[in-house]
Amino acid sequence: MTGARILFLSHTHVFGAFRVGSHHYARELARLGAEVVHLSTPISLAHRVTGRVPPGVAATVPRDAHRDADGVTHLVPRTLLPRPWGSFRVARALTRAGIEARFDAILIDQPLLWDDTVRDLSDTLVYRPTDLYPDGLKRSLQERILASADAVVATSGAVLQGLGHLTLPSLVIENGVDLGAFTDTTTDAETRPVVCVYVGALDARFDWQQVRTWATAHPDVPFVIAGPQPAPPASLPQNVELVGPVPYAELPRLLHGARAGLLPLSDDPSNESRSPMKLYEYLAAGLAVVSRETPGIRTDTEAGIHTYDSPETADAALVAALRHPSPNVAGRRAAENHSWAAKAGELATFLAGLAD
């Protein structure tokens, strides 16, 4: 990848609480010698006025192009109207930021960033879907992207299948883990405290009722829930602590103080196609995992992954995770097969093949 210019058009910027796949790919491709630009969904005046983007959050996001310590250039444009409305165009935003608007490859995972200038910015356009869009605006934009794309790299088999019949070259690369950030072998001899932790979004994909049931059944076990704007639908037991968003750099310390990582996925259809990064981050940090079973998350008792398929089996899965040897050394070994460095290498090889 040395000397290659790569553009990511992504749904999430790097200056918030979340790290998504495009952030990790951008970092790893930059380490392989590529010049990487990461442009994410614009922050609109409409979103700021209505409070969908709080003023304090917007203030932390640079207005100009920002080059990070890994050499990735991040750009979060400002617009009057949300995408895809208004006059925003990717090519214009790059030029205004002083970034040459020509790339060896473009990877787009945010359908809302599609416009008629994107195709002309590179000879290689890859759609990298991370979710299912069965209908609505994102579905129609996705169809336009697929009509112009040269290839598809999906985050799960279910996401790829949801695109329908494809004649384009396609590949599934599931989400991975930054092993260097989460692994801590210095504490392997120390049994972790009996604490359960969840880190991530607290939206419709999160099952508050399951957390409440677990906490009620195990009043002596602390349950730590970390995520932005926690809004439980009803009161929670006293052993559930809502700590709000935790900066990515502080997540390893939080996880190293727990024994089990939670993935209480709701019955929202989108969970069937997800490739949760937290699965391998939990394992790399030495936690056992308890999760609702999905096509991408199955029980692996040796690795410390315990799943349930109904409320009736959820408690047994939690108990099994808490009884798993701690720290979960076998789980850490399993996570080593899912490093972002390896996945970026696979992606780089795929991109090189498209260019041949």
Short mmCIF file of C-alpha atoms in Angstrom, two decimals:
data_model
loop_
_atom_site.label_atom_id
_atom_site.label_comp_id
_atom_site.label_asym_id
_atom_site.label_seq_id
_atom_site.Cartn_x
_atom_site.Cartn_y
_atom_site.Cartn_z
CA MET A 1 0.00 0.00 0.00
CA THR A 2 3.03 2.30 0.07
CA GLY A 3 2.14 5.53 -1.71
CA ALA A 4 -1.49 4.58 -2.39
CA ARG A 5 -4.12 7.24 -1.67
CA ILE A 6 -7.22 5.83 0.07
CA LEU A 7 -10.46 7.67 0.90
CA PHE A 8 -12.95 6.41 3.48
CA LEU A 9 -16.47 7.86 3.38
CA SER A 10 -17.78 6.83 6.76
CA HIS A 11 -20.85 7.19 8.97
CA THR A 12 -18.91 8.03 12.17
CA HIS A 13 -16.12 10.49 12.90
CA VAL A 14 -13.19 9.63 15.14
CA PHE A 15 -13.59 12.46 17.67
CA GLY A 16 -16.43 10.89 19.69
CA ALA A 17 -16.81 7.98 22.07
CA PHE A 18 -17.10 5.30 19.38
CA ARG A 19 -14.47 3.62 17.23
CA VAL A 20 -15.80 1.93 14.11
CA GLY A 21 -14.25 -0.28 11.48
CA SER A 22 -13.29 2.53 9.11
CA HIS A 23 -11.21 4.16 11.87
CA HIS A 24 -9.24 0.96 12.42
CA TYR A 25 -8.78 0.27 8.71
CA ALA A 26 -7.61 3.84 8.16
CA ARG A 27 -5.01 3.51 10.90
CA GLU A 28 -3.71 0.15 9.73
CA LEU A 29 -3.56 1.11 6.04
CA ALA A 30 -1.65 4.24 7.00
CA ARG A 31 0.81 2.03 8.89
CA LEU A 32 1.20 0.01 5.68
CA GLY A 33 2.33 3.18 3.93
CA ALA A 34 -0.88 4.47 2.37
CA GLU A 35 -1.96 8.11 2.44
CA VAL A 36 -5.39 7.87 4.04
CA VAL A 37 -8.21 10.42 4.23
CA HIS A 38 -11.24 9.69 6.41
CA LEU A 39 -14.28 11.87 5.63
CA SER A 40 -17.35 11.28 7.79
CA THR A 41 -21.00 12.38 7.85
CA PRO A 42 -21.18 16.19 7.99
CA ILE A 43 -22.39 17.98 11.10
CA SER A 44 -25.29 20.12 9.94
CA LEU A 45 -26.64 23.36 11.39
CA ALA A 46 -30.07 21.71 11.52
CA HIS A 47 -28.71 18.94 13.75
CA ARG A 48 -27.03 21.46 16.04
CA VAL A 49 -30.14 23.65 16.33
CA THR A 50 -32.41 20.69 17.11
CA GLY A 51 -29.95 19.25 19.62
CA ARG A 52 -29.32 16.01 17.73
CA VAL A 53 -25.67 17.05 17.87
CA PRO A 54 -25.17 18.76 21.26
CA PRO A 55 -23.06 21.97 21.20
CA GLY A 56 -20.46 20.43 23.49
CA VAL A 57 -20.00 17.50 21.11
CA ALA A 58 -19.74 19.68 18.01
CA ALA A 59 -17.15 21.85 19.74
CA THR A 60 -14.77 18.89 20.13
CA VAL A 61 -14.73 18.18 16.38
CA PRO A 62 -12.14 20.12 14.35
CA ARG A 63 -13.60 22.29 11.60
CA ASP A 64 -10.59 21.81 9.35
CA ALA A 65 -8.76 18.72 8.17
CA HIS A 66 -6.94 17.09 11.09
CA ARG A 67 -3.98 14.74 10.70
CA ASP A 68 -3.70 12.33 13.63
CA ALA A 69 -0.66 10.62 15.16
CA ASP A 70 -1.06 7.64 12.83
CA GLY A 71 -0.90 9.86 9.75
CA VAL A 72 -4.62 9.66 8.88
CA THR A 73 -6.27 12.90 7.73
CA HIS A 74 -9.76 13.28 9.21
CA LEU A 75 -12.37 15.64 7.80
CA VAL A 76 -15.82 16.30 9.30
CA PRO A 77 -17.54 18.87 7.05
CA ARG A 78 -20.06 21.43 8.33
CA THR A 79 -23.28 21.93 6.36
CA LEU A 80 -26.57 23.79 6.68
CA LEU A 81 -28.80 20.80 5.96
CA PRO A 82 -28.34 17.12 6.83
CA ARG A 83 -27.21 14.72 4.16
CA PRO A 84 -28.33 13.97 1.52
CA TRP A 85 -30.18 17.30 1.30
CA GLY A 86 -28.44 20.54 0.46
CA SER A 87 -25.55 21.34 -1.86
CA PHE A 88 -22.82 19.31 -0.13
CA ARG A 89 -20.56 17.37 -2.47
CA VAL A 90 -17.63 15.20 -1.41
CA ALA A 91 -15.29 16.53 -4.11
CA ARG A 92 -15.97 20.14 -3.12
CA ALA A 93 -15.47 19.42 0.57
CA LEU A 94 -12.09 17.82 -0.10
CA THR A 95 -10.92 20.67 -2.31
CA ARG A 96 -12.00 23.30 0.22
CA ALA A 97 -9.98 21.45 2.88
CA GLY A 98 -6.89 21.53 0.67
CA ILE A 99 -7.01 17.78 -0.02
CA GLU A 100 -6.29 16.54 -3.52
CA ALA A 101 -9.54 14.95 -4.71
CA ARG A 102 -8.13 11.96 -6.53
CA PHE A 103 -7.56 8.55 -4.93
CA ASP A 104 -6.41 5.06 -5.81
CA ALA A 105 -9.42 3.58 -3.98
CA ILE A 106 -12.56 4.79 -2.20
CA LEU A 107 -14.37 2.77 0.47
CA ILE A 108 -17.83 4.05 1.34
CA ASP A 109 -19.92 2.70 4.23
CA GLN A 110 -22.29 5.66 4.64
CA PRO A 111 -24.97 5.71 1.91
CA LEU A 112 -25.86 9.30 2.86
CA LEU A 113 -22.44 10.44 1.62
CA TRP A 114 -23.12 9.29 -1.92
CA ASP A 115 -23.32 12.02 -4.54
CA ASP A 116 -22.59 12.30 -8.24
CA THR A 117 -18.99 13.44 -7.67
CA VAL A 118 -17.83 10.33 -5.78
CA ARG A 119 -17.49 8.01 -8.74
CA ASP A 120 -15.10 10.41 -10.50
CA LEU A 121 -12.69 10.57 -7.57
CA SER A 122 -11.19 7.12 -8.17
CA ASP A 123 -11.05 4.25 -10.64
CA THR A 124 -11.76 1.84 -7.75
CA LEU A 125 -14.95 2.28 -5.71
CA VAL A 126 -15.76 -0.24 -2.99
CA TYR A 127 -19.02 -0.33 -1.06
CA ARG A 128 -18.42 -1.48 2.53
CA PRO A 129 -21.89 -2.03 4.04
CA THR A 130 -22.03 -2.41 7.81
CA ASP A 131 -25.79 -2.72 8.26
CA LEU A 132 -29.00 -3.80 6.55
CA TYR A 133 -31.13 -1.18 4.80
CA PRO A 134 -34.37 -2.97 3.85
CA ASP A 135 -36.16 0.19 2.77
CA GLY A 136 -36.13 3.98 2.90
CA LEU A 137 -33.65 6.61 1.78
CA LYS A 138 -30.51 4.67 2.65
CA ARG A 139 -31.82 1.71 0.67
CA SER A 140 -32.30 3.81 -2.47
CA LEU A 141 -28.88 5.41 -2.08
CA GLN A 142 -27.34 1.98 -1.50
CA GLU A 143 -28.79 0.83 -4.83
CA ARG A 144 -27.19 3.81 -6.54
CA ILE A 145 -23.83 2.99 -4.95
CA LEU A 146 -24.05 -0.65 -6.02
CA ALA A 147 -24.83 0.44 -9.58
CA SER A 148 -21.53 2.37 -9.65
CA ALA A 149 -19.29 0.27 -7.39
CA ASP A 150 -16.49 -2.02 -8.52
CA ALA A 151 -16.69 -4.36 -5.51
CA VAL A 152 -18.29 -4.99 -2.12
CA VAL A 153 -16.65 -5.73 1.25
CA ALA A 154 -19.34 -6.53 3.85
CA THR A 155 -18.97 -6.88 7.61
CA SER A 156 -21.03 -10.07 7.81
CA GLY A 157 -22.52 -12.76 5.63
CA ALA A 158 -26.01 -11.53 6.51
CA VAL A 159 -25.16 -8.00 5.37
CA LEU A 160 -23.77 -9.32 2.08
CA GLN A 161 -26.82 -11.54 1.56
CA GLY A 162 -29.10 -8.55 2.23
CA LEU A 163 -27.72 -6.84 -0.88
CA GLY A 164 -29.38 -9.45 -3.09
CA HIS A 165 -27.80 -11.03 -6.15
CA LEU A 166 -24.46 -9.42 -6.99
CA THR A 167 -22.22 -9.73 -10.02
CA LEU A 168 -19.51 -7.60 -8.39
CA PRO A 169 -16.46 -9.11 -6.69
CA SER A 170 -17.42 -9.45 -3.03
CA LEU A 171 -15.78 -10.32 0.25
CA VAL A 172 -16.81 -10.62 3.89
CA ILE A 173 -14.38 -9.27 6.49
CA GLU A 174 -15.87 -9.23 9.98
CA ASN A 175 -14.94 -6.57 12.49
CA GLY A 176 -11.79 -7.09 14.54
CA VAL A 177 -9.84 -5.85 17.53
CA ASP A 178 -6.87 -3.62 18.23
CA LEU A 179 -4.93 -6.22 20.19
CA GLY A 180 -2.26 -3.83 21.39
CA ALA A 181 -4.86 -1.60 23.03
CA PHE A 182 -6.85 -4.25 24.90
CA THR A 183 -4.45 -7.06 25.78
CA ASP A 184 -2.90 -6.90 29.24
CA THR A 185 -0.94 -10.07 30.03
CA THR A 186 0.59 -8.50 33.17
CA THR A 187 -2.61 -9.24 35.11
CA ASP A 188 -3.03 -12.85 33.96
CA ALA A 189 -2.26 -14.18 37.43
CA GLU A 190 -4.92 -11.99 39.04
CA THR A 191 -8.49 -13.25 39.13
CA ARG A 192 -10.79 -10.50 37.93
CA PRO A 193 -13.50 -9.15 40.26
CA VAL A 194 -17.03 -10.46 39.71
CA VAL A 195 -18.22 -7.50 37.64
CA CYS A 196 -20.22 -7.50 34.41
CA VAL A 197 -19.65 -4.71 31.90
CA TYR A 198 -21.23 -3.49 28.70
CA VAL A 199 -19.72 -0.86 26.42
CA GLY A 200 -21.48 0.46 23.34
CA ALA A 201 -24.61 2.05 21.96
CA LEU A 202 -27.74 2.16 24.10
CA ASP A 203 -30.32 2.28 21.33
CA ALA A 204 -33.03 -0.10 20.13
CA ARG A 205 -30.45 -2.83 19.64
CA PHE A 206 -29.78 -2.96 23.40
CA ASP A 207 -31.99 -5.13 25.65
CA TRP A 208 -32.56 -3.16 28.85
CA GLN A 209 -35.06 -5.72 30.11
CA GLN A 210 -32.44 -8.48 29.99
CA VAL A 211 -30.00 -6.38 31.99
CA ARG A 212 -32.69 -5.67 34.55
CA THR A 213 -33.49 -9.39 34.83
CA TRP A 214 -29.85 -10.35 35.29
CA ALA A 215 -29.23 -7.65 37.88
CA THR A 216 -32.36 -8.59 39.83
CA ALA A 217 -31.38 -12.26 39.89
CA HIS A 218 -27.79 -11.44 40.98
CA PRO A 219 -28.03 -8.51 43.41
CA ASP A 220 -24.43 -8.99 44.62
CA VAL A 221 -22.97 -8.64 41.12
CA PRO A 222 -22.23 -5.10 39.86
CA PHE A 223 -23.38 -4.38 36.29
CA VAL A 224 -21.55 -1.45 34.67
CA ILE A 225 -23.19 0.01 31.56
CA ALA A 226 -21.05 2.43 29.52
CA GLY A 227 -22.53 4.32 26.59
CA PRO A 228 -23.71 7.76 25.51
CA GLN A 229 -27.03 9.16 26.70
CA PRO A 230 -28.23 6.12 28.67
CA ALA A 231 -32.01 6.10 28.74
CA PRO A 232 -33.39 2.97 30.38
CA PRO A 233 -37.12 2.56 29.79
CA ALA A 234 -37.76 2.04 33.52
CA SER A 235 -35.93 2.06 36.83
CA LEU A 236 -33.04 -0.33 37.29
CA PRO A 237 -31.79 -2.27 40.35
CA GLN A 238 -29.20 -0.53 42.51
CA ASN A 239 -26.42 -2.85 41.33
CA VAL A 240 -26.65 -1.39 37.78
CA GLU A 241 -24.33 1.58 37.30
CA LEU A 242 -24.71 3.86 34.28
CA VAL A 243 -21.35 5.53 33.69
CA GLY A 244 -22.11 7.36 30.43
CA PRO A 245 -19.71 7.45 27.47
CA VAL A 246 -16.16 6.28 28.12
CA PRO A 247 -13.33 7.54 25.86
CA TYR A 248 -11.87 4.79 23.71
CA ALA A 249 -8.43 5.16 25.30
CA GLU A 250 -9.94 4.41 28.72
CA LEU A 251 -11.90 1.32 27.71
CA PRO A 252 -9.10 -1.19 28.40
CA ARG A 253 -8.83 -0.05 32.03
CA LEU A 254 -12.60 -0.41 32.43
CA LEU A 255 -12.62 -3.89 30.91
CA HIS A 256 -9.61 -5.12 32.88
CA GLY A 257 -11.63 -4.48 36.04
CA ALA A 258 -14.41 -6.91 35.07
CA ARG A 259 -14.91 -10.63 34.60
CA ALA A 260 -17.72 -10.82 32.02
CA GLY A 261 -18.49 -8.70 28.98
CA LEU A 262 -22.17 -8.34 28.07
CA LEU A 263 -23.79 -8.28 24.64
CA PRO A 264 -27.49 -8.12 25.57
CA LEU A 265 -28.75 -7.79 22.02
CA SER A 266 -32.45 -7.08 21.59
CA ASP A 267 -34.69 -8.72 19.01
CA ASP A 268 -34.19 -5.77 16.67
CA PRO A 269 -33.72 -7.28 13.17
CA SER A 270 -30.49 -5.36 12.63
CA ASN A 271 -28.77 -7.43 15.33
CA GLU A 272 -28.98 -10.51 13.11
CA SER A 273 -26.46 -8.96 10.73
CA ARG A 274 -24.12 -7.28 13.18
CA SER A 275 -20.45 -8.03 13.66
CA PRO A 276 -19.94 -6.48 17.12
CA MET A 277 -16.40 -5.22 17.69
CA LYS A 278 -16.98 -5.57 21.42
CA LEU A 279 -16.95 -9.37 21.12
CA TYR A 280 -13.23 -9.48 20.35
CA GLU A 281 -12.39 -6.45 22.48
CA TYR A 282 -13.90 -8.23 25.48
CA LEU A 283 -11.96 -11.40 24.67
CA ALA A 284 -8.69 -9.56 24.06
CA ALA A 285 -9.12 -7.84 27.43
CA GLY A 286 -9.42 -11.23 29.15
CA LEU A 287 -13.18 -11.26 29.74
CA ALA A 288 -15.61 -14.09 29.22
CA VAL A 289 -18.58 -13.07 27.08
CA VAL A 290 -22.32 -13.57 27.46
CA SER A 291 -24.37 -12.70 24.40
CA ARG A 292 -27.67 -13.32 22.74
CA GLU A 293 -27.01 -15.84 19.98
CA THR A 294 -26.92 -14.49 16.44
CA PRO A 295 -25.69 -15.88 13.12
CA GLY A 296 -22.32 -14.28 13.87
CA ILE A 297 -22.05 -15.10 17.60
CA ARG A 298 -22.24 -18.73 18.68
CA THR A 299 -21.33 -20.49 21.90
CA ASP A 300 -17.67 -21.43 22.24
CA THR A 301 -17.21 -22.58 25.80
CA GLU A 302 -13.46 -23.09 25.44
CA ALA A 303 -13.02 -19.47 24.34
CA GLY A 304 -15.42 -18.26 27.03
CA ILE A 305 -18.26 -17.24 24.73
CA HIS A 306 -21.63 -18.18 26.25
CA THR A 307 -24.82 -17.44 24.33
CA TYR A 308 -28.55 -17.64 24.98
CA ASP A 309 -31.48 -17.85 22.59
CA SER A 310 -34.32 -16.86 24.92
CA PRO A 311 -34.91 -15.08 28.24
CA GLU A 312 -35.23 -18.51 29.83
CA THR A 313 -31.65 -19.50 28.92
CA ALA A 314 -30.03 -16.10 29.50
CA ASP A 315 -29.32 -16.59 33.19
CA ALA A 316 -27.51 -19.89 32.64
CA ALA A 317 -25.31 -18.18 30.04
CA LEU A 318 -24.43 -15.40 32.49
CA VAL A 319 -23.61 -17.87 35.27
CA ALA A 320 -21.39 -19.87 32.90
CA ALA A 321 -19.52 -16.71 31.87
CA LEU A 322 -18.93 -15.71 35.51
CA ARG A 323 -17.63 -19.21 36.29
CA HIS A 324 -15.24 -19.25 33.33
CA PRO A 325 -11.53 -19.14 34.27
CA SER A 326 -10.49 -15.55 34.84
CA PRO A 327 -8.72 -13.89 33.15
CA ASN A 328 -9.98 -15.56 30.00
CA VAL A 329 -6.62 -16.50 28.46
CA ALA A 330 -8.20 -18.87 25.91
CA GLY A 331 -10.48 -16.09 24.75
CA ARG A 332 -7.52 -13.79 24.31
CA ARG A 333 -5.88 -16.40 22.08
CA ALA A 334 -9.08 -16.59 20.03
CA ALA A 335 -9.08 -12.81 19.62
CA GLU A 336 -5.54 -12.91 18.24
CA ASN A 337 -6.97 -14.38 15.03
CA HIS A 338 -9.09 -11.25 14.53
CA SER A 339 -6.63 -8.37 14.71
CA TRP A 340 -7.33 -5.24 12.69
CA ALA A 341 -3.80 -5.47 11.33
CA ALA A 342 -4.56 -8.86 9.75
CA LYS A 343 -7.93 -7.68 8.44
CA ALA A 344 -6.36 -4.57 6.93
CA GLY A 345 -3.83 -6.79 5.20
CA GLU A 346 -6.68 -8.84 3.74
CA LEU A 347 -8.43 -5.67 2.61
CA ALA A 348 -5.22 -4.31 1.04
CA THR A 349 -4.75 -7.55 -0.91
CA PHE A 350 -8.34 -7.36 -2.16
CA LEU A 351 -7.92 -3.75 -3.26
CA ALA A 352 -4.69 -4.58 -5.07
CA GLY A 353 -6.49 -7.34 -6.96
CA LEU A 354 -9.17 -4.91 -8.12
CA ALA A 355 -6.51 -2.59 -9.49
CA ASP A 356 -4.82 -5.30 -11.59
#
